[in-house]
XYZ file of C-alpha atoms in Angstrom:
528
model
C 0.000 0.000 0.000
C 1.081 3.610 -0.585
C 0.951 4.349 3.086
C -0.457 3.049 6.330
C -3.613 4.878 7.275
C -4.537 5.711 10.833
C -8.053 6.527 11.987
C -9.414 10.048 11.976
C -9.309 10.681 15.685
C -5.599 10.099 15.989
C -5.611 9.728 19.744
C -3.214 6.753 19.509
C -3.180 4.498 22.567
C -2.779 7.113 25.245
C -5.699 7.903 27.485
C -5.455 8.076 31.246
C -6.777 5.291 33.511
C -7.851 2.803 30.806
C -11.465 1.695 30.739
C -14.616 3.652 31.375
C -16.318 2.485 34.589
C -20.043 2.074 34.342
C -22.110 2.652 37.436
C -23.837 -0.363 38.914
C -27.553 -0.381 38.309
C -30.526 -2.218 39.678
C -31.839 -4.531 36.947
C -35.480 -5.659 36.834
C -36.428 -9.327 37.260
C -36.455 -11.315 34.043
C -38.490 -14.378 33.102
C -36.884 -17.291 31.272
C -39.374 -19.224 29.177
C -38.375 -22.717 28.135
C -40.048 -25.596 26.307
C -39.353 -28.869 28.222
C -37.234 -31.222 26.127
C -34.707 -33.952 27.005
C -31.192 -32.780 27.903
C -31.959 -29.144 27.087
C -34.761 -28.343 29.519
C -35.792 -30.951 32.065
C -37.734 -30.962 35.326
C -35.556 -32.398 38.082
C -36.752 -34.513 41.045
C -36.512 -31.483 43.333
C -38.865 -29.504 41.083
C -36.103 -27.350 39.643
C -35.698 -26.892 35.882
C -32.261 -27.773 34.541
C -30.621 -28.862 31.280
C -28.140 -27.343 28.839
C -30.348 -24.468 27.648
C -31.594 -23.573 31.112
C -28.139 -23.586 32.708
C -26.711 -21.679 29.734
C -29.351 -18.992 30.236
C -28.890 -18.836 34.011
C -25.131 -18.356 33.645
C -25.527 -15.753 30.912
C -28.112 -13.791 32.919
C -25.881 -13.890 35.987
C -22.965 -12.509 33.947
C -25.174 -9.661 32.728
C -26.454 -8.974 36.266
C -29.973 -10.479 36.004
C -31.716 -12.971 38.267
C -34.182 -15.031 36.198
C -37.242 -17.019 37.117
C -37.726 -20.117 34.958
C -41.138 -20.957 33.472
C -41.490 -24.255 31.548
C -44.275 -24.084 28.944
C -45.505 -26.008 25.897
C -44.076 -24.306 22.831
C -47.359 -22.828 21.580
C -48.009 -21.269 25.005
C -44.398 -20.108 25.241
C -44.817 -17.974 22.121
C -48.086 -16.561 23.482
C -46.422 -15.735 26.804
C -43.587 -13.883 25.083
C -46.120 -11.518 23.577
C -47.774 -10.957 26.970
C -44.762 -10.662 29.293
C -43.136 -7.305 29.901
C -39.660 -8.814 30.216
C -39.138 -12.392 29.027
C -36.437 -14.337 27.229
C -37.013 -17.722 25.625
C -34.654 -20.521 24.657
C -35.045 -22.711 21.594
C -36.561 -20.113 19.253
C -35.684 -21.120 15.708
C -34.631 -18.197 13.551
C -36.707 -18.074 10.387
C -37.277 -15.340 7.763
C -40.827 -14.928 9.039
C -39.602 -14.285 12.579
C -36.539 -12.236 11.666
C -37.953 -8.838 12.550
C -40.026 -10.007 15.517
C -37.210 -10.826 17.934
C -33.874 -9.699 19.292
C -31.646 -12.685 18.529
C -29.468 -12.762 21.630
C -27.324 -15.882 21.222
C -27.235 -18.836 18.798
C -27.298 -22.097 20.743
C -27.847 -24.976 18.315
C -27.629 -25.766 14.599
C -29.700 -28.669 13.404
C -30.245 -30.435 10.087
C -34.000 -30.828 9.602
C -35.864 -32.980 7.119
C -38.672 -35.403 6.412
C -38.576 -38.862 8.039
C -40.681 -41.828 7.021
C -40.898 -45.581 7.640
C -38.696 -47.226 5.007
C -38.182 -50.978 4.582
C -35.560 -52.854 2.595
C -37.915 -53.408 -0.355
C -38.078 -49.691 -1.130
C -35.254 -48.959 -3.587
C -35.539 -45.171 -3.810
C -37.631 -43.758 -0.959
C -36.262 -40.204 -1.178
C -38.361 -37.254 -2.365
C -37.156 -34.038 -4.008
C -39.461 -31.523 -2.340
C -42.004 -30.897 0.407
C -44.791 -30.668 -2.155
C -44.417 -34.427 -2.708
C -45.633 -35.240 0.800
C -48.898 -37.026 1.519
C -49.481 -36.570 5.234
C -46.866 -35.149 7.595
C -46.715 -34.688 11.365
C -45.234 -31.753 13.204
C -45.332 -30.202 16.691
C -48.210 -27.800 17.268
C -46.960 -24.208 17.035
C -43.586 -25.273 15.626
C -42.047 -23.173 12.841
C -41.979 -26.248 10.582
C -45.755 -26.173 10.418
C -45.457 -22.745 8.750
C -42.851 -24.094 6.333
C -45.218 -26.870 5.331
C -48.096 -24.431 4.827
C -45.883 -22.153 2.751
C -45.088 -25.123 0.518
C -48.830 -25.835 0.201
C -48.675 -29.225 1.876
C -52.325 -30.201 2.233
C -52.358 -32.857 4.962
C -50.529 -31.383 7.982
C -51.157 -33.055 11.328
C -50.093 -31.086 14.409
C -49.351 -32.932 17.671
C -48.963 -31.801 21.277
C -45.592 -33.584 21.605
C -42.929 -35.033 19.338
C -43.440 -38.377 21.066
C -47.025 -38.449 19.768
C -45.861 -37.473 16.278
C -43.163 -40.178 16.111
C -45.569 -42.790 17.448
C -48.108 -41.827 14.766
C -45.658 -42.247 11.886
C -44.368 -45.564 13.270
C -47.953 -46.888 13.467
C -48.751 -45.714 9.950
C -51.337 -43.088 10.964
C -49.326 -40.487 9.034
C -46.839 -41.079 6.228
C -43.997 -38.885 7.519
C -42.750 -36.470 10.169
C -40.912 -33.130 9.777
C -38.177 -33.323 12.413
C -34.395 -33.612 12.922
C -31.996 -36.519 13.235
C -31.242 -35.697 16.851
C -34.935 -35.211 17.586
C -35.769 -38.599 16.137
C -32.927 -40.324 17.985
C -33.680 -38.648 21.321
C -37.431 -39.197 21.175
C -37.125 -42.835 20.155
C -34.617 -43.716 22.879
C -36.443 -41.943 25.693
C -39.838 -43.339 24.614
C -38.281 -46.785 23.985
C -39.635 -46.877 20.410
C -38.139 -49.177 17.800
C -37.215 -46.614 15.156
C -34.874 -48.706 12.983
C -37.205 -48.325 9.988
C -37.498 -44.543 10.381
C -35.253 -42.940 7.741
C -34.707 -39.438 6.432
C -36.130 -39.172 2.922
C -35.598 -35.431 2.420
C -33.130 -32.874 3.818
C -34.687 -29.439 3.999
C -32.284 -27.041 5.696
C -30.008 -26.175 8.602
C -31.929 -24.306 11.277
C -30.432 -22.306 14.135
C -32.161 -22.046 17.486
C -31.546 -18.968 19.591
C -32.065 -17.424 22.931
C -34.403 -14.636 21.874
C -36.429 -11.716 23.151
C -39.460 -10.025 21.649
C -38.398 -6.932 19.686
C -39.862 -3.980 21.572
C -38.479 -0.621 22.676
C -38.756 -1.750 26.302
C -36.739 -4.899 25.661
C -34.003 -3.291 23.550
C -31.755 -2.190 26.410
C -31.895 -5.629 28.051
C -31.358 -7.447 24.746
C -28.199 -5.419 24.119
C -26.860 -6.227 27.601
C -27.556 -9.933 27.148
C -26.184 -10.085 23.598
C -22.956 -8.416 24.691
C -22.697 -10.760 27.676
C -23.223 -13.797 25.428
C -19.948 -13.204 23.596
C -18.083 -12.911 26.900
C -19.828 -15.957 28.322
C -18.618 -18.284 25.544
C -15.033 -17.512 26.541
C -15.454 -18.352 30.233
C -14.622 -21.459 32.253
C -18.286 -21.666 33.230
C -19.254 -22.206 29.596
C -16.529 -24.842 29.150
C -17.809 -26.675 32.231
C -21.361 -26.496 30.894
C -20.280 -28.121 27.638
C -18.309 -30.823 29.491
C -21.399 -31.645 31.549
C -24.058 -31.798 28.849
C -22.399 -32.564 25.502
C -21.530 -36.194 26.404
C -25.186 -36.774 27.333
C -26.258 -35.576 23.900
C -23.605 -37.721 22.242
C -24.988 -40.791 24.015
C -28.249 -40.194 22.173
C -26.736 -39.168 18.843
C -23.086 -39.674 17.893
C -22.945 -36.839 15.367
C -23.103 -33.995 17.911
C -20.294 -31.455 18.188
C -19.563 -28.029 19.646
C -18.351 -25.467 17.106
C -17.631 -21.849 18.069
C -20.082 -22.022 20.956
C -22.886 -23.647 18.926
C -24.040 -27.250 19.392
C -24.373 -28.782 15.933
C -26.456 -31.843 15.110
C -25.903 -33.848 11.966
C -23.352 -33.354 9.220
C -22.759 -29.605 9.052
C -19.477 -28.258 7.729
C -18.055 -24.908 8.766
C -18.900 -23.308 5.420
C -22.561 -24.097 6.022
C -22.433 -23.148 9.699
C -20.803 -19.779 9.133
C -22.085 -18.997 5.635
C -23.397 -15.624 6.809
C -20.766 -14.998 9.467
C -19.302 -11.530 9.678
C -16.027 -10.158 10.938
C -16.101 -7.065 13.132
C -12.735 -5.322 13.428
C -11.612 -2.199 15.245
C -8.346 -0.439 16.007
C -7.557 0.787 19.498
C -8.339 4.512 19.639
C -9.041 5.438 23.285
C -11.438 6.525 24.592
C -13.653 5.394 21.726
C -12.164 1.934 21.310
C -9.996 0.490 24.053
C -9.520 -2.509 26.329
C -11.389 -2.655 29.619
C -9.989 -4.045 32.866
C -10.804 -7.580 31.674
C -8.967 -7.161 28.387
C -12.168 -6.871 26.334
C -12.913 -4.164 23.752
C -14.908 -1.292 25.225
C -15.509 2.409 24.650
C -18.145 4.598 23.011
C -17.626 3.298 19.463
C -17.622 -0.316 20.662
C -20.920 0.143 22.526
C -22.463 1.911 19.534
C -21.525 -0.898 17.139
C -22.739 -3.544 19.603
C -26.092 -1.744 19.770
C -26.378 -1.638 15.970
C -25.471 -5.329 15.665
C -28.042 -6.312 18.283
C -30.680 -4.273 16.480
C -29.736 -6.138 13.289
C -29.949 -9.511 15.035
C -26.233 -10.205 14.686
C -23.996 -11.484 17.468
C -20.308 -11.356 16.704
C -17.153 -10.900 18.728
C -15.419 -7.573 18.122
C -11.755 -8.127 17.312
C -8.907 -5.642 17.751
C -6.263 -5.428 15.032
C -3.704 -2.995 13.576
C -4.997 -0.790 10.761
C -2.710 -2.501 8.267
C -4.364 -5.871 8.903
C -7.851 -4.356 8.987
C -7.432 -2.741 5.588
C -5.963 -5.898 4.051
C -8.746 -8.108 5.483
C -11.466 -5.747 4.260
C -9.931 -5.652 0.792
C -9.738 -9.438 0.455
C -12.890 -10.646 2.238
C -16.623 -10.061 2.200
C -18.732 -9.147 5.239
C -15.922 -7.402 7.140
C -17.227 -4.631 9.409
C -14.693 -1.951 10.295
C -14.832 0.936 12.751
C -14.096 3.762 13.287
C -12.816 4.316 9.729
C -12.234 7.824 8.389
C -14.191 8.388 5.197
C -11.654 9.762 2.738
C -11.703 10.276 -1.016
C -9.292 7.417 -1.746
C -11.431 5.016 0.345
C -14.813 6.115 -0.944
C -15.262 3.298 -3.463
C -13.652 0.595 -1.306
C -16.311 0.402 1.421
C -20.021 0.599 2.057
C -20.460 3.407 4.577
C -23.021 2.258 7.142
C -23.238 4.944 9.833
C -21.124 7.888 11.053
C -19.584 7.630 14.524
C -17.398 10.679 15.175
C -16.376 13.864 13.413
C -13.120 15.692 13.970
C -11.064 18.517 12.530
C -7.578 17.889 11.162
C -5.441 20.978 11.682
C -1.897 22.319 11.540
C -0.709 23.642 14.896
C 2.245 25.888 15.711
C 3.644 28.017 18.550
C 2.040 31.392 19.165
C 5.432 32.822 20.014
C 6.922 31.953 16.623
C 3.884 31.983 14.324
C 3.361 35.498 13.012
C 1.641 34.957 9.645
C -2.114 34.840 10.270
C -3.086 34.624 6.600
C -2.071 30.988 6.079
C -5.059 28.809 5.253
C -3.566 25.741 3.529
C -0.496 23.541 3.745
C 1.056 24.923 0.547
C 1.328 28.385 2.140
C 3.543 27.187 4.977
C 7.207 28.247 4.675
C 9.157 25.930 2.315
C 10.647 22.823 3.886
C 8.693 23.319 7.118
C 9.377 20.638 9.721
C 6.050 19.054 10.696
C 5.603 16.309 13.296
C 3.141 13.460 12.877
C 2.618 9.939 14.220
C 4.716 7.345 12.394
C 2.637 5.556 9.760
C -0.209 8.071 9.916
C -1.783 9.006 6.567
C -0.936 12.671 7.221
C 2.756 11.817 6.887
C 2.310 11.366 3.132
C 0.327 14.612 2.864
C 3.251 16.498 4.408
C 5.749 14.913 2.019
C 3.538 15.508 -1.042
C 3.347 19.198 -0.084
C 7.158 19.466 -0.137
C 7.677 19.714 3.611
C 9.709 17.606 6.031
C 7.725 14.988 7.949
C 9.112 14.013 11.348
C 7.523 10.654 12.183
C 7.323 10.123 15.944
C 6.507 6.947 17.909
C 3.736 8.666 19.909
C 1.602 11.782 19.656
C 3.099 12.949 22.947
C 6.545 13.084 21.350
C 5.085 14.881 18.308
C 3.556 17.594 20.497
C 6.673 17.984 22.645
C 8.944 18.488 19.613
C 6.845 21.475 18.569
C 6.673 22.939 22.079
C 10.471 22.681 22.469
C 11.165 24.192 19.044
C 12.576 21.004 17.483
C 9.820 21.184 14.852
C 7.847 24.023 13.291
C 4.389 22.524 13.188
C 2.199 19.636 14.347
C -0.359 17.862 12.121
C -2.999 16.518 14.509
C -6.719 16.751 15.222
C -8.295 19.392 17.442
C -9.635 16.682 19.737
C -6.254 14.945 19.735
C -4.451 18.067 20.951
C -7.019 18.410 23.724
C -6.290 14.863 24.899
C -2.524 14.712 24.418
C -1.861 17.970 26.231
C -3.393 16.427 29.352
C -0.868 13.574 29.290
C 2.401 15.530 29.054
C 4.218 17.642 31.626
C 4.797 20.662 29.363
C 2.171 23.386 29.126
C 0.392 23.656 25.776
C -0.573 27.301 26.309
C 1.817 28.330 23.519
C 0.208 25.907 21.047
C -2.298 27.374 18.582
C -4.180 26.223 15.514
C -2.637 27.794 12.381
C -5.399 26.597 10.046
C -7.928 23.805 9.726
C -6.922 21.278 7.094
C -10.275 19.502 6.796
C -13.231 18.052 8.682
C -13.327 14.273 8.672
C -15.935 11.779 9.771
C -15.321 8.247 11.001
C -17.778 5.481 10.122
C -18.875 1.957 10.696
C -18.076 0.591 7.249
C -18.334 -2.760 5.449
C -15.975 -4.257 2.895
C -17.254 -4.097 -0.677
C -15.769 -7.347 -1.953
C -18.649 -9.824 -2.177
C -20.773 -8.296 0.606
C -24.482 -8.728 -0.082
C -26.771 -5.757 -0.547
C -29.158 -7.385 1.910
C -26.562 -7.196 4.693
C -25.714 -3.597 3.829
C -29.328 -2.435 3.919
C -29.998 -4.360 7.130
C -27.046 -2.705 8.870
C -27.979 0.756 7.598
C -31.592 0.485 8.714
C -30.547 -0.980 12.078
C -28.137 1.920 12.633
C -30.894 4.439 11.919
C -33.336 2.664 14.239
C -30.826 2.292 17.080
C -29.776 5.946 16.933
C -33.415 6.932 17.420
C -33.822 4.911 20.613
C -33.785 5.980 24.244
C -30.935 3.529 24.787
C -28.744 5.404 22.310
C -29.471 8.768 23.896
C -28.731 7.339 27.333
C -25.458 5.882 26.083
C -24.388 9.195 24.521
C -25.276 11.155 27.658
C -23.306 8.739 29.840
C -20.187 8.871 27.679
C -20.244 12.652 27.241
C -20.493 12.988 31.010
C -17.566 10.581 31.378
C -15.522 12.581 28.845
C -16.292 15.789 30.740
C -15.184 14.264 34.035
C -11.894 13.436 32.344
C -11.473 17.056 31.194
C -12.600 16.192 27.646
C -15.446 18.674 27.641
C -14.926 19.823 24.044
C -17.377 17.328 22.585
C -21.069 17.177 21.745
C -23.488 14.950 19.840
C -25.525 15.998 16.819
C -27.436 13.903 14.273
C -26.023 10.650 15.635
C -22.397 11.823 15.508
C -20.031 12.686 18.357
C -18.408 16.001 17.345
C -14.983 16.462 18.860
C -15.394 20.149 19.635
C -17.550 22.236 21.940
C -21.063 22.896 20.674
C -20.570 26.664 20.935
C -17.496 26.654 18.692
C -17.931 27.581 15.045
C -16.333 24.910 12.894
């Protein structure tokens, strides 16, 4: 590449005290709705609900600061209860196109190959079918999403049962010709009910379906869904999650051999990684405190991180945010599809390389000099600076090339602190930094910056959440854009902005304000 590009804010990695502490808050009680099923949600002898899904949810809620009450319900009633409850989360909600906009999809839990199963004997040479429309009569659980799939494919004879045990028994006894289920479901039901299911074979593979922990999509639920979705990524990297898998996965494998754990998702049946992560996205950021930084646990945090997490939750996407150098970020986004990047300065040379989803911050790039030595007040661009001016800049920053192209001498420094100090001590003539950057850096050095003044403003620049253009679908782009607009109109967004601006002010970073969904790195009263 011609040069290594830094982000617009240019704060580097130097902000006092690390992470932003968030005040403890009293969280409301939350109801966990679960459909009883073997291994995943079972009633114990002491009357307590347990199982993989229930314990997963309990641990996740505890990490996020919630104390849940568990309510086991038949699936049809569970869906009804979600619409009635003020604050409820359910496990085992299969994510379908019809449901996409109805729920906050908090955490994927299982991936399952579903299909049509029928009684097949050795005399049948080719029992497979090539579509759901070829079915005669088919059984399914009452209220299950597969009933809607069958109706959408205009299957005429659909028989809905109160339990999968009833449905399997009906197909084994010839009352219905087939059942719309999964390999694990068949295996588990047959073993627990002590059915002889040797003749029950899959005659049609329909799809891979993902079940989620989900929450009804309402304004009231949004704040809690974001907390839980963020906690879900942390939870999958804890010892508690590993212990949960060690406890329950072997029990599932006793019922069905082809059960594995992949990236925190239990997979049933033959599913390769390309299928499992076909729509997976990468989310990359560069450390730019206080907007993107590590917290005390070594996890990405900061205003920009919280904003992107909110947008992703609104879009129904859960993905770990990774920290990387800008060089790697730019290479990854050039080579791969579905790479989300933030906070990326929107510049002319990048315009056609990314889809620009939503603005995050806006800053002013300026040339600074010493009041005591800067006499010419008519300078308004870099070409008007004295020939061969010595200008400091962070090593590798895109502004280094701008200085060189203008015929001046670029002094590349390892930190912005060193760049500022060289100007203050007279070792360099000018500094090429952002207005917000000067405000921050001057708080971290011993020298007084009272002699430092802005000579002229080079340009205003805006940082964005952006997506790589190579192979990224228009559907993903539009979903992210609409989710960003929706999230920035919510009470949760306004609360987040207010909290961070207050935090910035407490850290003597008062020269910031928010307007039209963008944090402006200057005081609202200043004319920029």
